[in-house]
Amino acid sequence: MGNPITEPRINWKYLNAFAKLVGVLPIGKPLNFYSFTGKDGSEIIAKDDCPPLYAPWTIDFFFLADIHNFGFWNGEEKYEGPLFGTLGGKKVKGSDLLYKLLLRAFIRDPFELSGPWLRSLSKKRWEEIMTDDNGGVTLLATNERWELTRALGEWFIAHTPPAHMGSRWVANIVSAFHRPAQQMLSRLTDPVRGVPGFKEDPLKKKALLFMMTLANRPEHFLIPEKSFVWRPIVDYHLMRLALRLGLVMLPTDWVSENTERKFTSPKREKAVRRMVFRAVEQIIKKSGRPMAEIDNTMWSARRFCQEVEEPNCAQCAFRNSCAQRTELFQPIIRTTAY
């Protein structure tokens, strides 16, 4: 027996097995943030979640939605469950709820939530937007989210010509630079001049999600240069899967905190997240699959390995390369990064 680990580490046995499997597994099309494929192979338009094709406010919608793509779970002292709301009598979870509420508001008045006009958004109006069938959605109608929304408006005022919206900002970068993707990532995440809600995360999760949306949408607002390297997009779902798959090991004295879903320290959360980031980098390298395909694969794994439901390992395509540590969970911490 070796010495017990004191920091999260990659488990190469499971990582190599997973990378080998992913390298030969049929993988569906990457998310295009407009539609999805039905069981019969037909295209189903996500008309209640995403803007219609060629809507002039599409980029502004995703600017705002992706900045708010964090913290869709309840709990003050420990994790108590995912965020749910009700719209049209139907139960809606997490980011799906956010997208539906924002889309409803954009359809009503796209200018209200676009570009510099965000600076004038009142707290009362933000609370009205974040309302489902049962009233205000407390987790989405916070002062923190309202202030972040207004900060985006202030950024537009400071860094773009008057009245310019997100579509013009993106178009200017795409037309002006030989390496538009790298330039866009740099500008979104610059520590001083970057976008509030994007620039704070050293792993750039939300900025990369926004750029992937622009690239994958049918309009292809962004066509990344061949030299651009997509970094792993590490959120709490990916961390949970990485731990359960056995890709990353936790120190023994961290396990009880994790399985009991208690809040952890920023230091521990950072250590787990960075190790998952490195593990996914290795999977990309070893499998020969691009980041978009790995992201889609990990996303699809959630179908059988969800947050609160009992995992269905028997039906999971990764069962033979998985540690099946289904008791493990994501690190619990409040952050606006993911």
PDB file of C-alpha atoms in Angstrom, residues 16-304:
ATOM      1  CA  ASN A  16      -7.204   5.221 -19.944  1.00  0.00           C
ATOM      2  CA  ALA A  17     -10.157   2.836 -20.079  1.00  0.00           C
ATOM      3  CA  PHE A  18     -12.622   5.681 -20.528  1.00  0.00           C
ATOM      4  CA  ALA A  19     -10.513   7.389 -23.210  1.00  0.00           C
ATOM      5  CA  LYS A  20     -10.180   4.103 -25.098  1.00  0.00           C
ATOM      6  CA  LEU A  21     -13.938   3.555 -25.022  1.00  0.00           C
ATOM      7  CA  VAL A  22     -14.765   7.120 -26.015  1.00  0.00           C
ATOM      8  CA  GLY A  23     -12.316   6.854 -28.902  1.00  0.00           C
ATOM      9  CA  VAL A  24     -14.430   4.168 -30.614  1.00  0.00           C
ATOM     10  CA  LEU A  25     -17.911   4.929 -29.290  1.00  0.00           C
ATOM     11  CA  PRO A  26     -20.446   6.419 -31.733  1.00  0.00           C
ATOM     12  CA  ILE A  27     -21.027  10.000 -30.642  1.00  0.00           C
ATOM     13  CA  GLY A  28     -23.961  12.141 -31.615  1.00  0.00           C
ATOM     14  CA  LYS A  29     -23.810  15.637 -33.003  1.00  0.00           C
ATOM     15  CA  PRO A  30     -22.657  18.371 -30.611  1.00  0.00           C
ATOM     16  CA  LEU A  31     -25.320  20.520 -28.999  1.00  0.00           C
ATOM     17  CA  ASN A  32     -26.384  23.255 -31.413  1.00  0.00           C
ATOM     18  CA  PHE A  33     -28.417  25.333 -28.918  1.00  0.00           C
ATOM     19  CA  TYR A  34     -31.375  25.402 -31.288  1.00  0.00           C
ATOM     20  CA  SER A  35     -32.721  21.873 -31.718  1.00  0.00           C
ATOM     21  CA  PHE A  36     -32.204  18.268 -30.706  1.00  0.00           C
ATOM     22  CA  THR A  37     -32.714  14.879 -32.310  1.00  0.00           C
ATOM     23  CA  GLY A  38     -35.824  12.899 -31.426  1.00  0.00           C
ATOM     24  CA  LYS A  39     -35.915   9.127 -30.918  1.00  0.00           C
ATOM     25  CA  ASP A  40     -37.039   8.686 -34.522  1.00  0.00           C
ATOM     26  CA  GLY A  41     -34.143  10.772 -35.806  1.00  0.00           C
ATOM     27  CA  SER A  42     -36.220  13.848 -36.576  1.00  0.00           C
ATOM     28  CA  GLU A  43     -35.156  17.363 -35.629  1.00  0.00           C
ATOM     29  CA  ILE A  44     -37.113  18.863 -32.755  1.00  0.00           C
ATOM     30  CA  ILE A  45     -36.855  22.639 -32.461  1.00  0.00           C
ATOM     31  CA  ALA A  46     -36.259  23.833 -28.883  1.00  0.00           C
ATOM     32  CA  LYS A  47     -38.611  26.766 -29.449  1.00  0.00           C
ATOM     33  CA  ASP A  48     -39.320  27.295 -25.743  1.00  0.00           C
ATOM     34  CA  ASP A  49     -35.653  27.357 -24.752  1.00  0.00           C
ATOM     35  CA  CYS A  50     -33.660  29.019 -27.523  1.00  0.00           C
ATOM     36  CA  PRO A  51     -34.136  31.902 -29.974  1.00  0.00           C
ATOM     37  CA  PRO A  52     -35.529  31.180 -33.442  1.00  0.00           C
ATOM     38  CA  LEU A  53     -33.122  31.164 -36.356  1.00  0.00           C
ATOM     39  CA  TYR A  54     -31.750  34.552 -37.353  1.00  0.00           C
ATOM     40  CA  ALA A  55     -33.453  36.461 -34.560  1.00  0.00           C
ATOM     41  CA  PRO A  56     -31.450  39.724 -34.366  1.00  0.00           C
ATOM     42  CA  TRP A  57     -31.189  39.406 -30.581  1.00  0.00           C
ATOM     43  CA  THR A  58     -29.894  35.811 -30.483  1.00  0.00           C
ATOM     44  CA  ILE A  59     -26.367  36.723 -29.402  1.00  0.00           C
ATOM     45  CA  ASP A  60     -27.632  39.086 -26.706  1.00  0.00           C
ATOM     46  CA  PHE A  61     -29.840  36.296 -25.384  1.00  0.00           C
ATOM     47  CA  PHE A  62     -26.894  33.934 -25.013  1.00  0.00           C
ATOM     48  CA  PHE A  63     -24.654  36.669 -23.618  1.00  0.00           C
ATOM     49  CA  LEU A  64     -27.099  37.100 -20.754  1.00  0.00           C
ATOM     50  CA  ALA A  65     -28.113  33.451 -20.376  1.00  0.00           C
ATOM     51  CA  ASP A  66     -24.518  32.216 -20.217  1.00  0.00           C
ATOM     52  CA  ILE A  67     -23.445  34.867 -17.725  1.00  0.00           C
ATOM     53  CA  HIS A  68     -26.213  33.522 -15.478  1.00  0.00           C
ATOM     54  CA  ASN A  69     -25.320  29.877 -16.095  1.00  0.00           C
ATOM     55  CA  PHE A  70     -24.364  29.035 -12.521  1.00  0.00           C
ATOM     56  CA  GLY A  71     -25.671  27.797  -9.189  1.00  0.00           C
ATOM     57  CA  PHE A  72     -28.885  25.965 -10.085  1.00  0.00           C
ATOM     58  CA  TRP A  73     -29.244  24.193  -6.749  1.00  0.00           C
ATOM     59  CA  ASN A  74     -30.717  24.799  -3.314  1.00  0.00           C
ATOM     60  CA  GLY A  75     -29.058  24.663   0.083  1.00  0.00           C
ATOM     61  CA  GLU A  76     -27.631  26.956   2.736  1.00  0.00           C
ATOM     62  CA  GLU A  77     -25.555  24.561   4.837  1.00  0.00           C
ATOM     63  CA  LYS A  78     -25.384  21.609   2.417  1.00  0.00           C
ATOM     64  CA  TYR A  79     -26.725  20.599  -0.982  1.00  0.00           C
ATOM     65  CA  GLU A  80     -30.485  20.100  -0.724  1.00  0.00           C
ATOM     66  CA  GLY A  81     -31.429  19.471  -4.339  1.00  0.00           C
ATOM     67  CA  PRO A  82     -31.558  21.028  -7.805  1.00  0.00           C
ATOM     68  CA  LEU A  83     -33.577  24.101  -8.690  1.00  0.00           C
ATOM     69  CA  PHE A  84     -37.020  23.390 -10.115  1.00  0.00           C
ATOM     70  CA  GLY A  85     -39.745  25.714 -11.326  1.00  0.00           C
ATOM     71  CA  THR A  86     -43.129  25.340 -12.991  1.00  0.00           C
ATOM     72  CA  LEU A  87     -44.063  26.831 -16.357  1.00  0.00           C
ATOM     73  CA  GLY A  88     -47.347  26.082 -18.083  1.00  0.00           C
ATOM     74  CA  GLY A  89     -48.008  23.481 -15.429  1.00  0.00           C
ATOM     75  CA  LYS A  90     -44.809  21.577 -16.273  1.00  0.00           C
ATOM     76  CA  LYS A  91     -41.859  21.017 -13.961  1.00  0.00           C
ATOM     77  CA  VAL A  92     -38.683  22.639 -15.325  1.00  0.00           C
ATOM     78  CA  LYS A  93     -35.156  22.205 -13.969  1.00  0.00           C
ATOM     79  CA  GLY A  94     -32.137  24.470 -13.540  1.00  0.00           C
ATOM     80  CA  SER A  95     -30.688  26.102 -16.621  1.00  0.00           C
ATOM     81  CA  ASP A  96     -33.729  25.067 -18.670  1.00  0.00           C
ATOM     82  CA  LEU A  97     -35.850  27.222 -16.372  1.00  0.00           C
ATOM     83  CA  LEU A  98     -33.482  30.178 -16.741  1.00  0.00           C
ATOM     84  CA  TYR A  99     -33.472  29.893 -20.541  1.00  0.00           C
ATOM     85  CA  LYS A 100     -37.258  29.699 -20.732  1.00  0.00           C
ATOM     86  CA  LEU A 101     -37.745  32.727 -18.486  1.00  0.00           C
ATOM     87  CA  LEU A 102     -35.210  34.810 -20.395  1.00  0.00           C
ATOM     88  CA  LEU A 103     -36.595  33.741 -23.772  1.00  0.00           C
ATOM     89  CA  ARG A 104     -40.075  34.791 -22.679  1.00  0.00           C
ATOM     90  CA  ALA A 105     -38.726  38.228 -21.763  1.00  0.00           C
ATOM     91  CA  PHE A 106     -36.691  38.622 -24.967  1.00  0.00           C
ATOM     92  CA  ILE A 107     -39.698  37.792 -27.128  1.00  0.00           C
ATOM     93  CA  ARG A 108     -41.720  40.406 -25.246  1.00  0.00           C
ATOM     94  CA  ASP A 109     -39.078  43.147 -25.575  1.00  0.00           C
ATOM     95  CA  PRO A 110     -35.601  42.196 -26.863  1.00  0.00           C
ATOM     96  CA  PHE A 111     -34.124  45.662 -26.330  1.00  0.00           C
ATOM     97  CA  GLU A 112     -34.847  45.565 -22.598  1.00  0.00           C
ATOM     98  CA  LEU A 113     -32.281  42.796 -22.088  1.00  0.00           C
ATOM     99  CA  SER A 114     -29.800  43.688 -24.834  1.00  0.00           C
ATOM    100  CA  GLY A 115     -26.505  45.551 -24.770  1.00  0.00           C
ATOM    101  CA  PRO A 116     -26.348  48.881 -22.917  1.00  0.00           C
ATOM    102  CA  TRP A 117     -30.056  48.852 -22.082  1.00  0.00           C
ATOM    103  CA  LEU A 118     -29.316  46.295 -19.357  1.00  0.00           C
ATOM    104  CA  ARG A 119     -27.823  49.119 -17.300  1.00  0.00           C
ATOM    105  CA  SER A 120     -31.309  50.584 -16.795  1.00  0.00           C
ATOM    106  CA  LEU A 121     -33.013  47.348 -15.752  1.00  0.00           C
ATOM    107  CA  SER A 122     -34.738  47.802 -12.391  1.00  0.00           C
ATOM    108  CA  LYS A 123     -34.651  45.260  -9.588  1.00  0.00           C
ATOM    109  CA  LYS A 124     -38.442  45.030  -9.747  1.00  0.00           C
ATOM    110  CA  ARG A 125     -38.365  44.208 -13.452  1.00  0.00           C
ATOM    111  CA  TRP A 126     -35.656  41.559 -12.947  1.00  0.00           C
ATOM    112  CA  GLU A 127     -37.832  39.925 -10.290  1.00  0.00           C
ATOM    113  CA  GLU A 128     -40.806  39.990 -12.684  1.00  0.00           C
ATOM    114  CA  ILE A 129     -38.742  38.281 -15.380  1.00  0.00           C
ATOM    115  CA  MET A 130     -37.612  35.584 -12.936  1.00  0.00           C
ATOM    116  CA  THR A 131     -41.192  34.480 -12.210  1.00  0.00           C
ATOM    117  CA  ASP A 132     -42.794  31.106 -12.897  1.00  0.00           C
ATOM    118  CA  ASP A 133     -46.361  29.831 -12.410  1.00  0.00           C
ATOM    119  CA  ASN A 134     -45.954  30.003  -8.636  1.00  0.00           C
ATOM    120  CA  GLY A 135     -44.387  33.459  -8.374  1.00  0.00           C
ATOM    121  CA  GLY A 136     -40.806  34.627  -8.010  1.00  0.00           C
ATOM    122  CA  VAL A 137     -38.031  32.066  -8.425  1.00  0.00           C
ATOM    123  CA  THR A 138     -35.983  33.018  -5.380  1.00  0.00           C
ATOM    124  CA  LEU A 139     -32.711  31.496  -6.558  1.00  0.00           C
ATOM    125  CA  LEU A 140     -32.827  33.444  -9.839  1.00  0.00           C
ATOM    126  CA  ALA A 141     -34.272  36.749  -8.598  1.00  0.00           C
ATOM    127  CA  THR A 142     -31.371  37.596  -6.288  1.00  0.00           C
ATOM    128  CA  ASN A 143     -29.635  40.959  -5.915  1.00  0.00           C
ATOM    129  CA  GLU A 144     -26.421  39.265  -7.021  1.00  0.00           C
ATOM    130  CA  ARG A 145     -27.917  38.231 -10.374  1.00  0.00           C
ATOM    131  CA  TRP A 146     -29.591  41.607 -10.904  1.00  0.00           C
ATOM    132  CA  GLU A 147     -26.314  43.429 -10.220  1.00  0.00           C
ATOM    133  CA  LEU A 148     -24.478  41.084 -12.589  1.00  0.00           C
ATOM    134  CA  THR A 149     -27.055  41.864 -15.276  1.00  0.00           C
ATOM    135  CA  ARG A 150     -26.602  45.613 -14.830  1.00  0.00           C
ATOM    136  CA  ALA A 151     -22.815  45.168 -14.829  1.00  0.00           C
ATOM    137  CA  LEU A 152     -23.075  43.602 -18.286  1.00  0.00           C
ATOM    138  CA  GLY A 153     -24.944  46.708 -19.442  1.00  0.00           C
ATOM    139  CA  GLU A 154     -22.207  48.914 -17.988  1.00  0.00           C
ATOM    140  CA  TRP A 155     -19.594  46.854 -19.820  1.00  0.00           C
ATOM    141  CA  PHE A 156     -21.389  47.424 -23.119  1.00  0.00           C
ATOM    142  CA  ILE A 157     -21.511  51.158 -22.432  1.00  0.00           C
ATOM    143  CA  ALA A 158     -17.790  51.278 -21.613  1.00  0.00           C
ATOM    144  CA  HIS A 159     -16.465  49.010 -24.365  1.00  0.00           C
ATOM    145  CA  THR A 160     -18.749  49.321 -27.381  1.00  0.00           C
ATOM    146  CA  PRO A 161     -20.064  52.263 -29.426  1.00  0.00           C
ATOM    147  CA  PRO A 162     -23.412  53.703 -28.298  1.00  0.00           C
ATOM    148  CA  ALA A 163     -26.455  51.483 -28.874  1.00  0.00           C
ATOM    149  CA  HIS A 164     -24.341  48.522 -30.020  1.00  0.00           C
ATOM    150  CA  MET A 165     -25.647  45.120 -29.048  1.00  0.00           C
ATOM    151  CA  GLY A 166     -23.910  41.767 -28.689  1.00  0.00           C
ATOM    152  CA  SER A 167     -24.346  40.871 -32.354  1.00  0.00           C
ATOM    153  CA  ARG A 168     -22.289  43.868 -33.465  1.00  0.00           C
ATOM    154  CA  TRP A 169     -19.565  43.157 -30.890  1.00  0.00           C
ATOM    155  CA  VAL A 170     -19.217  39.576 -32.137  1.00  0.00           C
ATOM    156  CA  ALA A 171     -19.352  40.607 -35.804  1.00  0.00           C
ATOM    157  CA  ASN A 172     -16.600  43.177 -35.276  1.00  0.00           C
ATOM    158  CA  ILE A 173     -14.239  40.572 -33.799  1.00  0.00           C
ATOM    159  CA  VAL A 174     -15.026  37.967 -36.458  1.00  0.00           C
ATOM    160  CA  SER A 175     -14.381  40.435 -39.283  1.00  0.00           C
ATOM    161  CA  ALA A 176     -11.359  42.208 -37.812  1.00  0.00           C
ATOM    162  CA  PHE A 177      -9.092  39.394 -36.618  1.00  0.00           C
ATOM    163  CA  HIS A 178      -7.290  36.502 -38.283  1.00  0.00           C
ATOM    164  CA  ARG A 179      -7.765  34.420 -35.115  1.00  0.00           C
ATOM    165  CA  PRO A 180     -11.279  35.439 -34.022  1.00  0.00           C
ATOM    166  CA  ALA A 181     -11.831  32.656 -31.475  1.00  0.00           C
ATOM    167  CA  GLN A 182      -8.635  33.310 -29.546  1.00  0.00           C
ATOM    168  CA  GLN A 183      -9.229  37.045 -29.720  1.00  0.00           C
ATOM    169  CA  MET A 184     -12.791  36.642 -28.479  1.00  0.00           C
ATOM    170  CA  LEU A 185     -11.761  34.417 -25.571  1.00  0.00           C
ATOM    171  CA  SER A 186      -9.052  36.896 -24.598  1.00  0.00           C
ATOM    172  CA  ARG A 187     -11.455  39.825 -24.683  1.00  0.00           C
ATOM    173  CA  LEU A 188     -14.221  38.046 -22.809  1.00  0.00           C
ATOM    174  CA  THR A 189     -11.913  36.975 -19.995  1.00  0.00           C
ATOM    175  CA  ASP A 190      -9.374  39.796 -19.727  1.00  0.00           C
ATOM    176  CA  PRO A 191      -8.989  40.436 -15.961  1.00  0.00           C
ATOM    177  CA  VAL A 192      -9.444  44.201 -16.374  1.00  0.00           C
ATOM    178  CA  ARG A 193     -11.472  44.838 -19.522  1.00  0.00           C
ATOM    179  CA  GLY A 194     -13.275  41.506 -19.770  1.00  0.00           C
ATOM    180  CA  VAL A 195     -16.993  40.834 -19.387  1.00  0.00           C
ATOM    181  CA  PRO A 196     -18.427  40.695 -15.835  1.00  0.00           C
ATOM    182  CA  GLY A 197     -19.525  37.135 -15.205  1.00  0.00           C
ATOM    183  CA  PHE A 198     -16.969  35.746 -17.652  1.00  0.00           C
ATOM    184  CA  LYS A 199     -13.659  37.272 -16.599  1.00  0.00           C
ATOM    185  CA  GLU A 200     -13.584  36.022 -12.988  1.00  0.00           C
ATOM    186  CA  ASP A 201     -13.178  32.294 -13.709  1.00  0.00           C
ATOM    187  CA  PRO A 202      -9.589  31.171 -14.417  1.00  0.00           C
ATOM    188  CA  LEU A 203     -10.934  28.067 -16.189  1.00  0.00           C
ATOM    189  CA  LYS A 204     -13.212  30.233 -18.381  1.00  0.00           C
ATOM    190  CA  LYS A 205     -16.211  27.898 -18.226  1.00  0.00           C
ATOM    191  CA  LYS A 206     -18.987  30.352 -19.099  1.00  0.00           C
ATOM    192  CA  ALA A 207     -16.951  32.207 -21.731  1.00  0.00           C
ATOM    193  CA  LEU A 208     -16.183  28.921 -23.488  1.00  0.00           C
ATOM    194  CA  LEU A 209     -19.832  27.887 -23.280  1.00  0.00           C
ATOM    195  CA  PHE A 210     -20.834  31.189 -24.892  1.00  0.00           C
ATOM    196  CA  MET A 211     -18.291  30.721 -27.677  1.00  0.00           C
ATOM    197  CA  MET A 212     -19.335  27.114 -28.249  1.00  0.00           C
ATOM    198  CA  THR A 213     -22.905  28.342 -28.594  1.00  0.00           C
ATOM    199  CA  LEU A 214     -21.871  30.909 -31.211  1.00  0.00           C
ATOM    200  CA  ALA A 215     -19.890  28.269 -33.109  1.00  0.00           C
ATOM    201  CA  ASN A 216     -22.490  25.487 -32.943  1.00  0.00           C
ATOM    202  CA  ARG A 217     -25.680  27.454 -33.605  1.00  0.00           C
ATOM    203  CA  PRO A 218     -26.957  26.885 -37.180  1.00  0.00           C
ATOM    204  CA  GLU A 219     -26.075  30.514 -37.992  1.00  0.00           C
ATOM    205  CA  HIS A 220     -22.398  29.829 -37.106  1.00  0.00           C
ATOM    206  CA  PHE A 221     -21.795  33.293 -35.693  1.00  0.00           C
ATOM    207  CA  LEU A 222     -18.216  32.219 -34.920  1.00  0.00           C
ATOM    208  CA  ILE A 223     -16.058  29.945 -37.062  1.00  0.00           C
ATOM    209  CA  PRO A 224     -12.986  29.192 -34.924  1.00  0.00           C
ATOM    210  CA  GLU A 225      -9.601  29.158 -36.591  1.00  0.00           C
ATOM    211  CA  LYS A 226      -8.044  25.699 -37.011  1.00  0.00           C
ATOM    212  CA  SER A 227      -5.334  26.536 -34.505  1.00  0.00           C
ATOM    213  CA  PHE A 228      -7.832  27.293 -31.735  1.00  0.00           C
ATOM    214  CA  VAL A 229      -7.770  24.710 -28.940  1.00  0.00           C
ATOM    215  CA  TRP A 230     -11.036  24.250 -27.071  1.00  0.00           C
ATOM    216  CA  ARG A 231     -10.421  23.933 -23.352  1.00  0.00           C
ATOM    217  CA  PRO A 232     -12.526  21.652 -21.128  1.00  0.00           C
ATOM    218  CA  ILE A 233     -15.741  23.244 -19.888  1.00  0.00           C
ATOM    219  CA  VAL A 234     -15.782  22.172 -16.239  1.00  0.00           C
ATOM    220  CA  ASP A 235     -19.006  22.666 -14.297  1.00  0.00           C
ATOM    221  CA  TYR A 236     -20.373  20.776 -11.314  1.00  0.00           C
ATOM    222  CA  HIS A 237     -22.048  18.112 -13.482  1.00  0.00           C
ATOM    223  CA  LEU A 238     -18.724  17.274 -15.110  1.00  0.00           C
ATOM    224  CA  MET A 239     -16.979  17.126 -11.733  1.00  0.00           C
ATOM    225  CA  ARG A 240     -19.625  14.759 -10.373  1.00  0.00           C
ATOM    226  CA  LEU A 241     -19.270  12.451 -13.379  1.00  0.00           C
ATOM    227  CA  ALA A 242     -15.471  12.514 -13.251  1.00  0.00           C
ATOM    228  CA  LEU A 243     -15.501  11.433  -9.610  1.00  0.00           C
ATOM    229  CA  ARG A 244     -18.091   8.713 -10.148  1.00  0.00           C
ATOM    230  CA  LEU A 245     -16.336   7.389 -13.241  1.00  0.00           C
ATOM    231  CA  GLY A 246     -13.142   7.181 -11.193  1.00  0.00           C
ATOM    232  CA  LEU A 247     -11.221   9.557 -13.467  1.00  0.00           C
ATOM    233  CA  VAL A 248     -10.213  11.578 -10.416  1.00  0.00           C
ATOM    234  CA  MET A 249      -9.602  10.259  -6.903  1.00  0.00           C
ATOM    235  CA  LEU A 250     -10.282  12.179  -3.699  1.00  0.00           C
ATOM    236  CA  PRO A 251      -8.158  12.013  -0.547  1.00  0.00           C
ATOM    237  CA  THR A 252      -9.783   9.645   1.933  1.00  0.00           C
ATOM    238  CA  ASP A 253     -10.467  12.380   4.479  1.00  0.00           C
ATOM    239  CA  TRP A 254     -12.361  14.409   1.852  1.00  0.00           C
ATOM    240  CA  VAL A 255     -14.809  11.635   0.992  1.00  0.00           C
ATOM    241  CA  SER A 256     -17.299  11.922   3.859  1.00  0.00           C
ATOM    242  CA  GLU A 257     -17.738  15.655   3.274  1.00  0.00           C
ATOM    243  CA  ASN A 258     -18.373  14.926  -0.395  1.00  0.00           C
ATOM    244  CA  THR A 259     -20.802  12.036   0.033  1.00  0.00           C
ATOM    245  CA  GLU A 260     -22.764  13.925   2.691  1.00  0.00           C
ATOM    246  CA  ARG A 261     -22.982  16.848   0.242  1.00  0.00           C
ATOM    247  CA  LYS A 262     -21.688  19.377   2.724  1.00  0.00           C
ATOM    248  CA  PHE A 263     -20.120  22.690   1.774  1.00  0.00           C
ATOM    249  CA  THR A 264     -16.405  22.442   1.111  1.00  0.00           C
ATOM    250  CA  SER A 265     -13.617  25.018   1.202  1.00  0.00           C
ATOM    251  CA  PRO A 266     -12.627  27.121  -1.830  1.00  0.00           C
ATOM    252  CA  LYS A 267      -9.201  25.470  -1.676  1.00  0.00           C
ATOM    253  CA  ARG A 268     -10.624  21.963  -1.954  1.00  0.00           C
ATOM    254  CA  GLU A 269     -13.097  22.937  -4.670  1.00  0.00           C
ATOM    255  CA  LYS A 270     -10.315  24.516  -6.701  1.00  0.00           C
ATOM    256  CA  ALA A 271      -8.150  21.411  -6.348  1.00  0.00           C
ATOM    257  CA  VAL A 272     -10.926  19.068  -7.516  1.00  0.00           C
ATOM    258  CA  ARG A 273     -11.958  21.287 -10.407  1.00  0.00           C
ATOM    259  CA  ARG A 274      -8.425  21.763 -11.702  1.00  0.00           C
ATOM    260  CA  MET A 275      -7.744  18.032 -11.548  1.00  0.00           C
ATOM    261  CA  VAL A 276     -10.952  17.286 -13.464  1.00  0.00           C
ATOM    262  CA  PHE A 277      -9.850  19.890 -16.021  1.00  0.00           C
ATOM    263  CA  ARG A 278      -6.532  18.066 -16.452  1.00  0.00           C
ATOM    264  CA  ALA A 279      -8.261  14.698 -16.654  1.00  0.00           C
ATOM    265  CA  VAL A 280     -10.527  15.870 -19.472  1.00  0.00           C
ATOM    266  CA  GLU A 281      -7.518  17.341 -21.293  1.00  0.00           C
ATOM    267  CA  GLN A 282      -5.942  13.881 -21.162  1.00  0.00           C
ATOM    268  CA  ILE A 283      -9.135  12.220 -22.416  1.00  0.00           C
ATOM    269  CA  ILE A 284      -9.182  14.569 -25.402  1.00  0.00           C
ATOM    270  CA  LYS A 285      -5.539  13.783 -26.124  1.00  0.00           C
ATOM    271  CA  LYS A 286      -5.789  10.009 -25.687  1.00  0.00           C
ATOM    272  CA  SER A 287      -9.155   9.491 -27.388  1.00  0.00           C
ATOM    273  CA  GLY A 288      -8.427  11.665 -30.400  1.00  0.00           C
ATOM    274  CA  ARG A 289     -11.846  13.257 -30.014  1.00  0.00           C
ATOM    275  CA  PRO A 290     -12.329  17.047 -30.025  1.00  0.00           C
ATOM    276  CA  MET A 291     -13.605  18.855 -26.965  1.00  0.00           C
ATOM    277  CA  ALA A 292     -17.105  19.328 -28.413  1.00  0.00           C
ATOM    278  CA  GLU A 293     -17.525  15.558 -28.762  1.00  0.00           C
ATOM    279  CA  ILE A 294     -16.141  14.825 -25.303  1.00  0.00           C
ATOM    280  CA  ASP A 295     -18.440  17.480 -23.852  1.00  0.00           C
ATOM    281  CA  ASN A 296     -21.409  15.916 -25.635  1.00  0.00           C
ATOM    282  CA  THR A 297     -20.410  12.459 -24.399  1.00  0.00           C
ATOM    283  CA  MET A 298     -20.119  13.573 -20.783  1.00  0.00           C
ATOM    284  CA  TRP A 299     -23.390  15.473 -21.089  1.00  0.00           C
ATOM    285  CA  SER A 300     -25.168  12.359 -22.396  1.00  0.00           C
ATOM    286  CA  ALA A 301     -23.806  10.316 -19.477  1.00  0.00           C
ATOM    287  CA  ARG A 302     -26.004  12.396 -17.163  1.00  0.00           C
ATOM    288  CA  ARG A 303     -29.001  10.560 -18.595  1.00  0.00           C
ATOM    289  CA  PHE A 304     -28.101   7.534 -16.476  1.00  0.00           C
TER     290      PHE A 304
END
